[in-house]
mmCIF file of C-alpha atoms in Angstrom:
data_model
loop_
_atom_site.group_PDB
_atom_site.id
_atom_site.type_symbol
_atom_site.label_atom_id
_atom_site.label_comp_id
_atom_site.label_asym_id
_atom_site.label_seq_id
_atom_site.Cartn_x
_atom_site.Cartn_y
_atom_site.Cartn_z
ATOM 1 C CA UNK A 272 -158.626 -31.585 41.604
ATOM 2 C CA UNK A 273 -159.001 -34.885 43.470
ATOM 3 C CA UNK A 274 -157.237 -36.792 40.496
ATOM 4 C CA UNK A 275 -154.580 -34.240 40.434
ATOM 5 C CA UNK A 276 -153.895 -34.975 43.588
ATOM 6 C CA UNK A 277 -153.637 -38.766 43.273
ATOM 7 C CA UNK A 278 -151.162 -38.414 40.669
ATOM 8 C CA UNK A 279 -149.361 -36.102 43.095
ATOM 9 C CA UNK A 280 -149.098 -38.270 45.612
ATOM 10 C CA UNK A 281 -148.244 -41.217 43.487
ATOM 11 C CA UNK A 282 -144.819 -38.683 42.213
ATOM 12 C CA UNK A 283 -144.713 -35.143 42.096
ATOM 13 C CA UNK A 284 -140.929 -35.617 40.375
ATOM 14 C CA UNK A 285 -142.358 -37.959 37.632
ATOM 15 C CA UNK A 286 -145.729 -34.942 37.363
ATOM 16 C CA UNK A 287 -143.080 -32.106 37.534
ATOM 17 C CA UNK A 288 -140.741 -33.501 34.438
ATOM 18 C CA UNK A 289 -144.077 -34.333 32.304
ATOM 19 C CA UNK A 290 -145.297 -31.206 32.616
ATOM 20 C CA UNK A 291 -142.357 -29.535 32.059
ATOM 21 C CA UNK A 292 -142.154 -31.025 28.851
ATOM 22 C CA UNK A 293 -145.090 -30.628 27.892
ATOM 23 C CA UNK A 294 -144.657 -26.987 27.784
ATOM 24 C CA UNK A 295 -141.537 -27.342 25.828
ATOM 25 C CA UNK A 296 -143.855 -29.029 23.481
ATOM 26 C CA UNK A 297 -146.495 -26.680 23.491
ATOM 27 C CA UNK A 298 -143.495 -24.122 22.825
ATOM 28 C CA UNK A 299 -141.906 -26.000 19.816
ATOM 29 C CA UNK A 300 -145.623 -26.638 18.385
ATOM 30 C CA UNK A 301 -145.659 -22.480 18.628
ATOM 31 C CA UNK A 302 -142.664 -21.958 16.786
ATOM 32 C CA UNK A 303 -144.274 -24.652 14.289
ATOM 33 C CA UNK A 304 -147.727 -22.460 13.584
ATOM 34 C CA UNK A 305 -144.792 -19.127 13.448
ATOM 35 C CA UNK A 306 -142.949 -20.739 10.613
ATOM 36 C CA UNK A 307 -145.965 -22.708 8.404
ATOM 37 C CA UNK A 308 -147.174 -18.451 8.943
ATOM 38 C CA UNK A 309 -144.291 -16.743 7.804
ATOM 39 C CA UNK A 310 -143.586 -19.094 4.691
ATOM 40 C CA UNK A 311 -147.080 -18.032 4.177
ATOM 41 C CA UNK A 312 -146.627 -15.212 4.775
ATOM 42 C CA UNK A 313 -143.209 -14.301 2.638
ATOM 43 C CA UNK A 314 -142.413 -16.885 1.211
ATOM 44 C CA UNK A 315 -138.739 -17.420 0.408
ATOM 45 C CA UNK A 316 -138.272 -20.637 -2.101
ATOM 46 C CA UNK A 317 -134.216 -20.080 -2.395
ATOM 47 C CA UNK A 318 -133.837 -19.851 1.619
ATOM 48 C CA UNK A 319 -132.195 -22.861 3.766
ATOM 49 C CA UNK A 320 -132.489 -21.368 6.840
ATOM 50 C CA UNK A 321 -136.527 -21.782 7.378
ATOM 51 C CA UNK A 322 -137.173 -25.166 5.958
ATOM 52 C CA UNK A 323 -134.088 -26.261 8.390
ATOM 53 C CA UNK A 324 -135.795 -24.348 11.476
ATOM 54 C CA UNK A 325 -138.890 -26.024 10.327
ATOM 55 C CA UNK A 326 -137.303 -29.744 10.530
ATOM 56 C CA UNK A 327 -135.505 -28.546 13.890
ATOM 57 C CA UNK A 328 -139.545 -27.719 15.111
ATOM 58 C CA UNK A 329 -140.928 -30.731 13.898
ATOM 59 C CA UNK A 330 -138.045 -32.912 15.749
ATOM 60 C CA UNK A 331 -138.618 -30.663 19.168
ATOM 61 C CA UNK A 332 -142.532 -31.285 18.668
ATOM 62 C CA UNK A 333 -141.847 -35.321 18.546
ATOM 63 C CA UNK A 334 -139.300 -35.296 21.301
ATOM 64 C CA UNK A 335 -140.669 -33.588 23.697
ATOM 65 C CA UNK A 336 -144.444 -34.430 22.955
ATOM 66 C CA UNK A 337 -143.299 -38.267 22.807
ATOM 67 C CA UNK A 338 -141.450 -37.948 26.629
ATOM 68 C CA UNK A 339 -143.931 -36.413 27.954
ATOM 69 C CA UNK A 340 -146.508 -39.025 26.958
ATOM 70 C CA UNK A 341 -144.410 -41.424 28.418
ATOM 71 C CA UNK A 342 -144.013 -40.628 31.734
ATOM 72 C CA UNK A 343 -147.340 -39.096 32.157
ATOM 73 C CA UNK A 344 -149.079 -43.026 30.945
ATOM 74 C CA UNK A 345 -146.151 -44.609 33.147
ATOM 75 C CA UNK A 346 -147.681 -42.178 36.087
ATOM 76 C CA UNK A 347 -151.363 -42.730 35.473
ATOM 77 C CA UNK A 348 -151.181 -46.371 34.913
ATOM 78 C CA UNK A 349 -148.944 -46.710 38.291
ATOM 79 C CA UNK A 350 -151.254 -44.206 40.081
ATOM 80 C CA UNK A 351 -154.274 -46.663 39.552
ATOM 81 C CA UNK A 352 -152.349 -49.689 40.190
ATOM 82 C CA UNK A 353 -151.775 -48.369 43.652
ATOM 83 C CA UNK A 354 -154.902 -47.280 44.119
ATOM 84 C CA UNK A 355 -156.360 -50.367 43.500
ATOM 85 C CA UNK A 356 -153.637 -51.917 46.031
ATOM 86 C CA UNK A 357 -154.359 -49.373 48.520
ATOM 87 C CA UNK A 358 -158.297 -50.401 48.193
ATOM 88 C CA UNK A 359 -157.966 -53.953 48.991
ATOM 89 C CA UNK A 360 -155.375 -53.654 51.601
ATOM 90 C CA UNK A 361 -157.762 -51.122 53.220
ATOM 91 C CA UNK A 362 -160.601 -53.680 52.802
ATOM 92 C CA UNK A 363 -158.679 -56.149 54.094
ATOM 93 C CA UNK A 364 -157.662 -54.486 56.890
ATOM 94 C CA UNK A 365 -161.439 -52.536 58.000
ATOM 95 C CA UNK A 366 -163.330 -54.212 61.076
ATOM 96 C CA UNK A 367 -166.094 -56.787 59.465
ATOM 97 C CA UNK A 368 -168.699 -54.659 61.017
ATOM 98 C CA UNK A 369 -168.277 -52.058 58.927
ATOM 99 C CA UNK A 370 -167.225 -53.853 55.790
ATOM 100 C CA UNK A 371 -170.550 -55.397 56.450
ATOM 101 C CA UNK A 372 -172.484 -52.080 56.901
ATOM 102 C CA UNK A 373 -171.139 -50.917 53.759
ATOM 103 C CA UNK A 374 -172.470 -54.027 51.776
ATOM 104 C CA UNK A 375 -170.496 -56.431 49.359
ATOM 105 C CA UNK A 376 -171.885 -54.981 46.240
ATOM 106 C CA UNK A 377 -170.549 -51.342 47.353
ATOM 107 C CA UNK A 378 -167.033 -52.601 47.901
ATOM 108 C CA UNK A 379 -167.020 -54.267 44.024
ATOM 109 C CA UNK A 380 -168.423 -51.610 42.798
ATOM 110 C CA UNK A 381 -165.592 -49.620 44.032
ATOM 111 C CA UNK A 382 -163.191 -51.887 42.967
ATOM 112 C CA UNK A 383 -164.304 -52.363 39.745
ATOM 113 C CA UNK A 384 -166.321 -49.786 38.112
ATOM 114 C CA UNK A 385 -165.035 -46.881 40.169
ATOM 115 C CA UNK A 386 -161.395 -47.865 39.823
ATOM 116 C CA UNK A 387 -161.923 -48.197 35.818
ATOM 117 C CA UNK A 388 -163.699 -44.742 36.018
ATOM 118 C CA UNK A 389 -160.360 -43.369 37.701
ATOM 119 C CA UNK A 390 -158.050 -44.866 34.970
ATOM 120 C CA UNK A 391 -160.010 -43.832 32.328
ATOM 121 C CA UNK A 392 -159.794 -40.210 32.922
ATOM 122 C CA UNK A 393 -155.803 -41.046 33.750
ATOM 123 C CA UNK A 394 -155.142 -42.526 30.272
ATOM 124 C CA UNK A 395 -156.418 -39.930 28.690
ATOM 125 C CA UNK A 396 -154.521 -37.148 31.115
ATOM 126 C CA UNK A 397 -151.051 -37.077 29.046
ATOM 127 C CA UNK A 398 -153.159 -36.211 25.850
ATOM 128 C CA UNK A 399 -154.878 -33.283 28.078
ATOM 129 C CA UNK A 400 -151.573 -32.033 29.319
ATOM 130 C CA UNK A 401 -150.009 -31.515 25.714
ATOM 131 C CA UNK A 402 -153.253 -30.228 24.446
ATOM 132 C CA UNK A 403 -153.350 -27.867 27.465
ATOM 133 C CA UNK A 404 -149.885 -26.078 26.298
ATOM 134 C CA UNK A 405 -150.439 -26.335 22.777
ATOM 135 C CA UNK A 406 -153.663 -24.072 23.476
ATOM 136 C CA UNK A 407 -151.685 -21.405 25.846
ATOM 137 C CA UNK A 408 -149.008 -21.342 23.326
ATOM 138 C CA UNK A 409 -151.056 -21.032 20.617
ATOM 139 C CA UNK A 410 -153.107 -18.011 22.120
ATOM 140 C CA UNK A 411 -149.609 -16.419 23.369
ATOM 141 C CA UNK A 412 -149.041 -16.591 19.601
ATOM 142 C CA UNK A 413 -152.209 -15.105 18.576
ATOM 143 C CA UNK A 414 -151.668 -12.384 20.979
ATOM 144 C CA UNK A 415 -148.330 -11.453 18.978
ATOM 145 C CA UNK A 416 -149.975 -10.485 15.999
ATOM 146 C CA UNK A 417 -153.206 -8.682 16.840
ATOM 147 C CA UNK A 418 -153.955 -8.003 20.478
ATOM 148 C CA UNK A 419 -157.433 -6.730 20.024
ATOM 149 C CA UNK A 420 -158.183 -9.696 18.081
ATOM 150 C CA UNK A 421 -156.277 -11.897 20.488
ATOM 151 C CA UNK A 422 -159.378 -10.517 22.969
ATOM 152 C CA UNK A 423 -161.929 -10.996 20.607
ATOM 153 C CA UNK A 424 -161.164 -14.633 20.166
ATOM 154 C CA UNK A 425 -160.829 -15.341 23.760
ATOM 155 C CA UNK A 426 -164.201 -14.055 24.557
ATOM 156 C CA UNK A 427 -165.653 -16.106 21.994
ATOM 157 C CA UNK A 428 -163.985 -18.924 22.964
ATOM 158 C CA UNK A 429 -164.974 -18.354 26.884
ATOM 159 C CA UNK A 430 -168.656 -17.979 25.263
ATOM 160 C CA UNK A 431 -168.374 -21.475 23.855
ATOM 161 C CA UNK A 432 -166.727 -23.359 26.721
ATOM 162 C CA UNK A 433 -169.346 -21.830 29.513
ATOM 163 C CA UNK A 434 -172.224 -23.249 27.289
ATOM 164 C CA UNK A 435 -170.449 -26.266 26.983
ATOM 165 C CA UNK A 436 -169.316 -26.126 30.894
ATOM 166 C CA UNK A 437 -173.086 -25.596 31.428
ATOM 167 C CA UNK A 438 -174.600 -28.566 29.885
ATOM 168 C CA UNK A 439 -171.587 -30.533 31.386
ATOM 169 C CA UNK A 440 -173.106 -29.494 34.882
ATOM 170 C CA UNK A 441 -176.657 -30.850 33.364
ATOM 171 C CA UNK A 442 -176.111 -33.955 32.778
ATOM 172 C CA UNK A 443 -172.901 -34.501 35.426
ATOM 173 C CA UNK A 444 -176.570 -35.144 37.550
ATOM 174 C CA UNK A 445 -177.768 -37.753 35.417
ATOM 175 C CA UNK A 446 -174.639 -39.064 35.785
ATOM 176 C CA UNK A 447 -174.306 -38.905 39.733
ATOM 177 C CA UNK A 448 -178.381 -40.825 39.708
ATOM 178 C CA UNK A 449 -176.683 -43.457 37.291
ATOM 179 C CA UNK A 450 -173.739 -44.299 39.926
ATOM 180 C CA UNK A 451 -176.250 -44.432 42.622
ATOM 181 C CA UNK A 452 -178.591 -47.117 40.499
ATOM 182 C CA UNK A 453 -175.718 -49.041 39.056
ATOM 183 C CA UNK A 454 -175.193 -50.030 43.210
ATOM 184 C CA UNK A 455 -178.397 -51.437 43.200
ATOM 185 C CA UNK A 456 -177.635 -53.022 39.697
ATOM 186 C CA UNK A 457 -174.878 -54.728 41.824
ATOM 187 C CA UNK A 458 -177.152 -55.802 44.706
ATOM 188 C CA UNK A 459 -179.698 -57.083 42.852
ATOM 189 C CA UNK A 460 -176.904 -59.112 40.676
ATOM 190 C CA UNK A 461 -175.296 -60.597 44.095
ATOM 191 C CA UNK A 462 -178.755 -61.392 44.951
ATOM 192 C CA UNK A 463 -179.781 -63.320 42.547
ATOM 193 C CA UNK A 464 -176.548 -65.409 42.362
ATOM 194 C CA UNK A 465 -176.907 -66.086 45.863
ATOM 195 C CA UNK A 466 -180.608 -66.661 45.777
ATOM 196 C CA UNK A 467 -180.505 -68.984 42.698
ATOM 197 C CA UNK A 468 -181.801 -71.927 44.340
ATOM 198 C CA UNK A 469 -184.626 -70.410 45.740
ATOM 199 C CA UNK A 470 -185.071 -68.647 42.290
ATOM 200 C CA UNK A 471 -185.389 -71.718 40.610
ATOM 201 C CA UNK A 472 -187.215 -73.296 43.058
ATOM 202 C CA UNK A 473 -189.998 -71.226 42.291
ATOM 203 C CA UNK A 474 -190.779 -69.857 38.473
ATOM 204 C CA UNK A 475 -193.134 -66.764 39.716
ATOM 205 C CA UNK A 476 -190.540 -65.647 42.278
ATOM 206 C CA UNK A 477 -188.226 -65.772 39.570
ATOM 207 C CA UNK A 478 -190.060 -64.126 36.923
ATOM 208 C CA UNK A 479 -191.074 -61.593 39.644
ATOM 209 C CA UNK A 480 -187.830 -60.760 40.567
ATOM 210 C CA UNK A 481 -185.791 -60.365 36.808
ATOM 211 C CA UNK A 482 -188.803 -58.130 35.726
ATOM 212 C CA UNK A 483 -190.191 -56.281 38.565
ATOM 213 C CA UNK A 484 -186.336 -55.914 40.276
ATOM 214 C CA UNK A 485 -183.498 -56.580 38.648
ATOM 215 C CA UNK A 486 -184.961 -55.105 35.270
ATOM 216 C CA UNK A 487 -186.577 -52.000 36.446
ATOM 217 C CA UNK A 488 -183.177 -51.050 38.157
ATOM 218 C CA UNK A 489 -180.971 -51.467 35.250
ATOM 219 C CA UNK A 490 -183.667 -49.661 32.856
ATOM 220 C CA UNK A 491 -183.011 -46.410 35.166
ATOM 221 C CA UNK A 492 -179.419 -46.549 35.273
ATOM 222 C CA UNK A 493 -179.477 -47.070 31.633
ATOM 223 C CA UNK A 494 -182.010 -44.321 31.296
ATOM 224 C CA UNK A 495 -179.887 -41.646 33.081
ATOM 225 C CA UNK A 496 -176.821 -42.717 31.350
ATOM 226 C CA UNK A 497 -178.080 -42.203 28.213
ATOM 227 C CA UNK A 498 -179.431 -38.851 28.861
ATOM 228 C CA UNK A 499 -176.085 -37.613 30.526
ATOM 229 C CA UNK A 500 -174.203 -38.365 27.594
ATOM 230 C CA UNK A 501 -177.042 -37.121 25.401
ATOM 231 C CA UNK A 502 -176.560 -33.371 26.964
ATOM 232 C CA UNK A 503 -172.575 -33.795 26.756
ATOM 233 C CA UNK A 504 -172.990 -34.383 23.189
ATOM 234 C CA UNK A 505 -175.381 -31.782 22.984
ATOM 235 C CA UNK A 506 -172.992 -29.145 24.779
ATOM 236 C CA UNK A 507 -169.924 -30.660 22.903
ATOM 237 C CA UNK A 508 -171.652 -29.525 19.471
ATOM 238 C CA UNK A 509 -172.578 -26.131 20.486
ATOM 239 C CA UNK A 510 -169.132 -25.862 21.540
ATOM 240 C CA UNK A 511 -168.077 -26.561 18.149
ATOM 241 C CA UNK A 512 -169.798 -24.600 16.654
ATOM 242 C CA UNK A 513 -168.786 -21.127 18.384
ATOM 243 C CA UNK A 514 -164.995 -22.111 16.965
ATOM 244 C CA UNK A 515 -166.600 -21.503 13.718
ATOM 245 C CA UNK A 516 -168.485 -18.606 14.891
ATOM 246 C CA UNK A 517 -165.244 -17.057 15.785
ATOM 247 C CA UNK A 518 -163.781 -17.709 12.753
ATOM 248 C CA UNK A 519 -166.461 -16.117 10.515
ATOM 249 C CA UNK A 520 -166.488 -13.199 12.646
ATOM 250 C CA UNK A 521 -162.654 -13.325 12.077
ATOM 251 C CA UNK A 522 -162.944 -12.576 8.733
ATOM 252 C CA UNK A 523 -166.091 -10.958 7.745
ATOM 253 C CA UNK A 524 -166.339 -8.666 11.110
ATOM 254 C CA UNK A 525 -162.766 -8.277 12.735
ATOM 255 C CA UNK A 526 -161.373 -6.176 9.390
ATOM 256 C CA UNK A 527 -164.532 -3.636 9.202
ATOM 257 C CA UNK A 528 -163.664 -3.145 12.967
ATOM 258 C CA UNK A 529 -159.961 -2.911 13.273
ATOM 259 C CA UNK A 530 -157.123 -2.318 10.662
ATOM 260 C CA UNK A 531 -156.066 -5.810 9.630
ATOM 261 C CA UNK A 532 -153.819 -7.293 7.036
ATOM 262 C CA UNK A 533 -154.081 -10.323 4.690
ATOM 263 C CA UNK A 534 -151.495 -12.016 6.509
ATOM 264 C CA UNK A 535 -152.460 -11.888 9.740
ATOM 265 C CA UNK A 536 -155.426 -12.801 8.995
ATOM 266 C CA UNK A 537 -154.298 -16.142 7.764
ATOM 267 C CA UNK A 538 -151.963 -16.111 10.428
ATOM 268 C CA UNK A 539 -155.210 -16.372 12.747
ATOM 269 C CA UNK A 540 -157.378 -18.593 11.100
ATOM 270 C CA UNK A 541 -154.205 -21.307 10.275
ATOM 271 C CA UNK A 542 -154.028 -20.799 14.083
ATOM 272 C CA UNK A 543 -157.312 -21.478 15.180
ATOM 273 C CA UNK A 544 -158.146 -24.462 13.228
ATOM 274 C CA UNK A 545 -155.175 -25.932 14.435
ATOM 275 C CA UNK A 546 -156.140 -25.428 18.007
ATOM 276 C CA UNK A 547 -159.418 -26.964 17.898
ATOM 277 C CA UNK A 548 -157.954 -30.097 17.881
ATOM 278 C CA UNK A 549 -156.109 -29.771 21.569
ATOM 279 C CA UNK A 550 -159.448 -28.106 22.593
ATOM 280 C CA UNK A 551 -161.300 -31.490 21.119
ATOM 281 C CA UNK A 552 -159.418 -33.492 22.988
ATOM 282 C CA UNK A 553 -159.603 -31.057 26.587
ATOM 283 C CA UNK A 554 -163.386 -30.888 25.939
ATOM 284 C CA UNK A 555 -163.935 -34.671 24.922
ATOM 285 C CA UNK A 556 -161.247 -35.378 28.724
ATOM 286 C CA UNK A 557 -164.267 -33.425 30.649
ATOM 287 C CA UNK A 558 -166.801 -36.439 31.071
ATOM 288 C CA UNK A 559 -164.327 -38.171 31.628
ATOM 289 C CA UNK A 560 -163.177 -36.541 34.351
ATOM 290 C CA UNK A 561 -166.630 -36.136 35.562
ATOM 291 C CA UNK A 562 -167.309 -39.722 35.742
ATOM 292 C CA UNK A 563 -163.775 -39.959 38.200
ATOM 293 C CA UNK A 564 -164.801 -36.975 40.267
ATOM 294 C CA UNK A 565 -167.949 -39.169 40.835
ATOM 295 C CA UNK A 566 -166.092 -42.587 41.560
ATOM 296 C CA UNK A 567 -163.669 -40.749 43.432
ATOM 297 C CA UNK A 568 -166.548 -39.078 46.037
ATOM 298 C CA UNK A 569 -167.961 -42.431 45.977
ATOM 299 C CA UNK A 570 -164.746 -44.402 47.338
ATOM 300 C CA UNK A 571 -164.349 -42.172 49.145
ATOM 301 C CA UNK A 572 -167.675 -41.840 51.268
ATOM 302 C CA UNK A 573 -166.946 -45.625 51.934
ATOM 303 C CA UNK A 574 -164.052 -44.316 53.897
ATOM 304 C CA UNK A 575 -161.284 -46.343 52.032
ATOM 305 C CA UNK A 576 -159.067 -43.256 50.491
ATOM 306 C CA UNK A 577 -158.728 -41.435 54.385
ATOM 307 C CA UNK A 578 -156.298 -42.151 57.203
ATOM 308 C CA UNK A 579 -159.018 -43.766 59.437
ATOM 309 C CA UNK A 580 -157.365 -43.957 62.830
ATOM 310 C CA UNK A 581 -158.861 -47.219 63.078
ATOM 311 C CA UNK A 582 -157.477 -48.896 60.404
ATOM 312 C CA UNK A 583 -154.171 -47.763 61.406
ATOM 313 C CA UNK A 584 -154.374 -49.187 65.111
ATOM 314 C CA UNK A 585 -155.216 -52.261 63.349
ATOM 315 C CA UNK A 586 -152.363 -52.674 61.864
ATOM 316 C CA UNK A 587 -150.317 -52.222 64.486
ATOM 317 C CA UNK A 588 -149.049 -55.473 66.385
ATOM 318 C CA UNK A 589 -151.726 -57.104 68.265
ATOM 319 C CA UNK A 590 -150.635 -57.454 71.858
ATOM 320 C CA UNK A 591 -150.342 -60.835 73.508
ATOM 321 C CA UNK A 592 -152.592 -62.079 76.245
ATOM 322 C CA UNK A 593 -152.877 -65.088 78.528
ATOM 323 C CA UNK A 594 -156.794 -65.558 78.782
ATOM 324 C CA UNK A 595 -160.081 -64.526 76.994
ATOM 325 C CA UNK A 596 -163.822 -64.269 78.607
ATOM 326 C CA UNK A 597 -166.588 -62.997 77.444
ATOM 327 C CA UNK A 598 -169.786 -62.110 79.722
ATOM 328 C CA UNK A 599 -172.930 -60.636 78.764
ATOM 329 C CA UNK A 600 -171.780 -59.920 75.059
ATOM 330 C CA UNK A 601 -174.182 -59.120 72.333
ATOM 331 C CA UNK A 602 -174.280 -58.038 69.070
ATOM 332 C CA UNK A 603 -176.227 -56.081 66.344
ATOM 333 C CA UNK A 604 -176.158 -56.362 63.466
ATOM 334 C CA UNK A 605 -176.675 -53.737 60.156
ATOM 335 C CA UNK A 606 -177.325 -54.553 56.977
ATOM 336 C CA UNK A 607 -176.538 -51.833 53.976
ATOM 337 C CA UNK A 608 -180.242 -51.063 54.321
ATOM 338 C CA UNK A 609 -180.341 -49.647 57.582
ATOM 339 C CA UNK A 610 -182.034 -52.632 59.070
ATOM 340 C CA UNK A 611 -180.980 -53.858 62.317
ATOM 341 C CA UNK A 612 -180.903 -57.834 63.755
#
């Protein structure tokens, strides 16, 4: 929701024409699956008409498919340019004391890794979109020639995507531990480029340090990574698998249940295996997404995606003055541990 809102505020117009053509895609790519059916179906080898229908579909598809594409990567790409601006101006502009607090190794992780999480999951938006329309299209479709069946698929379907939504939820935790340890992956990294001289000053301090530090850190963020993508793969397969489930229950269960013809069958199963390839891609966008929610909470616990009164006032003009003086001032200060000197 938070990326959807990003993109939002980058240009609703922009979001509004790309997803209206995206449904005029997923609606040409219905009529598509209707004809392939009905040559199927009946076919007519001395008729114009549907092979010219057919070449009308297939120029609708790349049309609006191709536009759509192309102002949804024009939004995403601008979308995490400005976010990106908007972080360093906001870094620029916080007080040092809490830029400080926060710790340089949070703020380039931000910029970095969390931006590249967020454009990630908006390059691969435009792809979702068209999939996303394709799929309601295509089950409008399968809805026109068997409702009961229509049902019967959609269940299955919803059985596959909760398992699959399920071990998503799994190992979205690993992946939340792994953004926490890749911070200290990027404090121990500052540290030892700043501490390099006393590093090699002294071989058992440095020794110490890359194995019982820097080592252990990156061996647990590497650890939880691998076993959140582990369970996505895990839950991406069973997935699978239920659109095959579906299928053979199509066709060795549906016509002992209901009356169903030869045609429609086909009719359903061309359908199906067609959509499994938008639902690949809406599946395969989830981590993806996941791993934005993530960078996205994590920006913005450091207080650089809010209106912060503060930062505001600060840019404001600063007022002149005749004289300064100071009495009695002190200071203290916090490091990103907590500690206070």
């Amino acid at each position: 929701m938070k990326l959807l809102l990003l993109l939002i505020r980058a240009s609703w117009l922009m979001g509004l024409t790309a997803a209206v053509l995206s449904a005029a895609s997923g609606m040409a790519t219905l009529a598509l699956i209707a004809l392939i059916h009905q040559a199927l179906s009946t076919p007519a080898p001395h008729s114009v008409q549907l092979p010219a229908l057919f070449t009308c579909a297939c120029a609708a598809v790349l049309i609006t498919q191709a536009s759509s594409k192309f102002l949804l990567v024009r939004l995403s790409q601008s979308t995490a340019a400005g976010l990106r601006y908007e972080l360093c101006t906001r870094i620029v502009a916080a007080p040092l004391s809490r830029l400080e607090s926060m710790g340089a190794y949070r703020l380039m992780a931000a910029l970095n890794d969390d931006v590249n999480a967020i454009t990630a999951a908006m390059t691969g938006l435009p792809d979702v979109c068209a999939g996303m329309m394709v799929l309601v299209c295509g089950l409008i479709y399968l809805a026109s020639l068997s409702l009961p069946l229509a049902g019967a698929t959609v269940l299955t379907a919803l059985c596959g995507i909760g398992m699959y939504l399920a071990g998503l939820k799994i190992g979205n935790r690993h992946f939340h531990q792994a953004r926490e340890e890749q911070d200290k992956v990027h404090r121990q990294t500052r540290d030892m480029i700043q501490g390099l001289r006393e590093l090699k000053g002294n071989y058992h301090r440095c020794l110490d340090f890359v194995y019982g530090v820097l080592l252990p850190a990156d061996t647990r963020m590497r650890n939880k990574l691998i076993a959140g993508t582990s369970i996505h793969g895990l839950a991406n397969s069973c997935g699978r698998l239920f659109v095959f489930i579906g299928i053979g229950l199509l066709i060795f269960v549906a016509p002992r249940l209901w009356p169903t013809s030869v045609a429609t069958l086909t009719g359903y199963t061309l359908t199906i295996l067609y959509l499994t390839h938008p639902l690949d891609i809406i599946l395969g966008w989830l981590p993806a997404m996941s791993q934005a929610a993530i960078s996205i909470t994590k920006v913005t616990d450091l207080g650089l995606l809010i209106d912060d009164p503060e930062l505001q006032h600060l840019s404001a003009v600063t007022p002149t003055f005749n004289s300064l003086e100071l009495r009695g001032v002190t200071y203290e200060y916090k490091s990103p541990d907590g500690a206070c000197f």
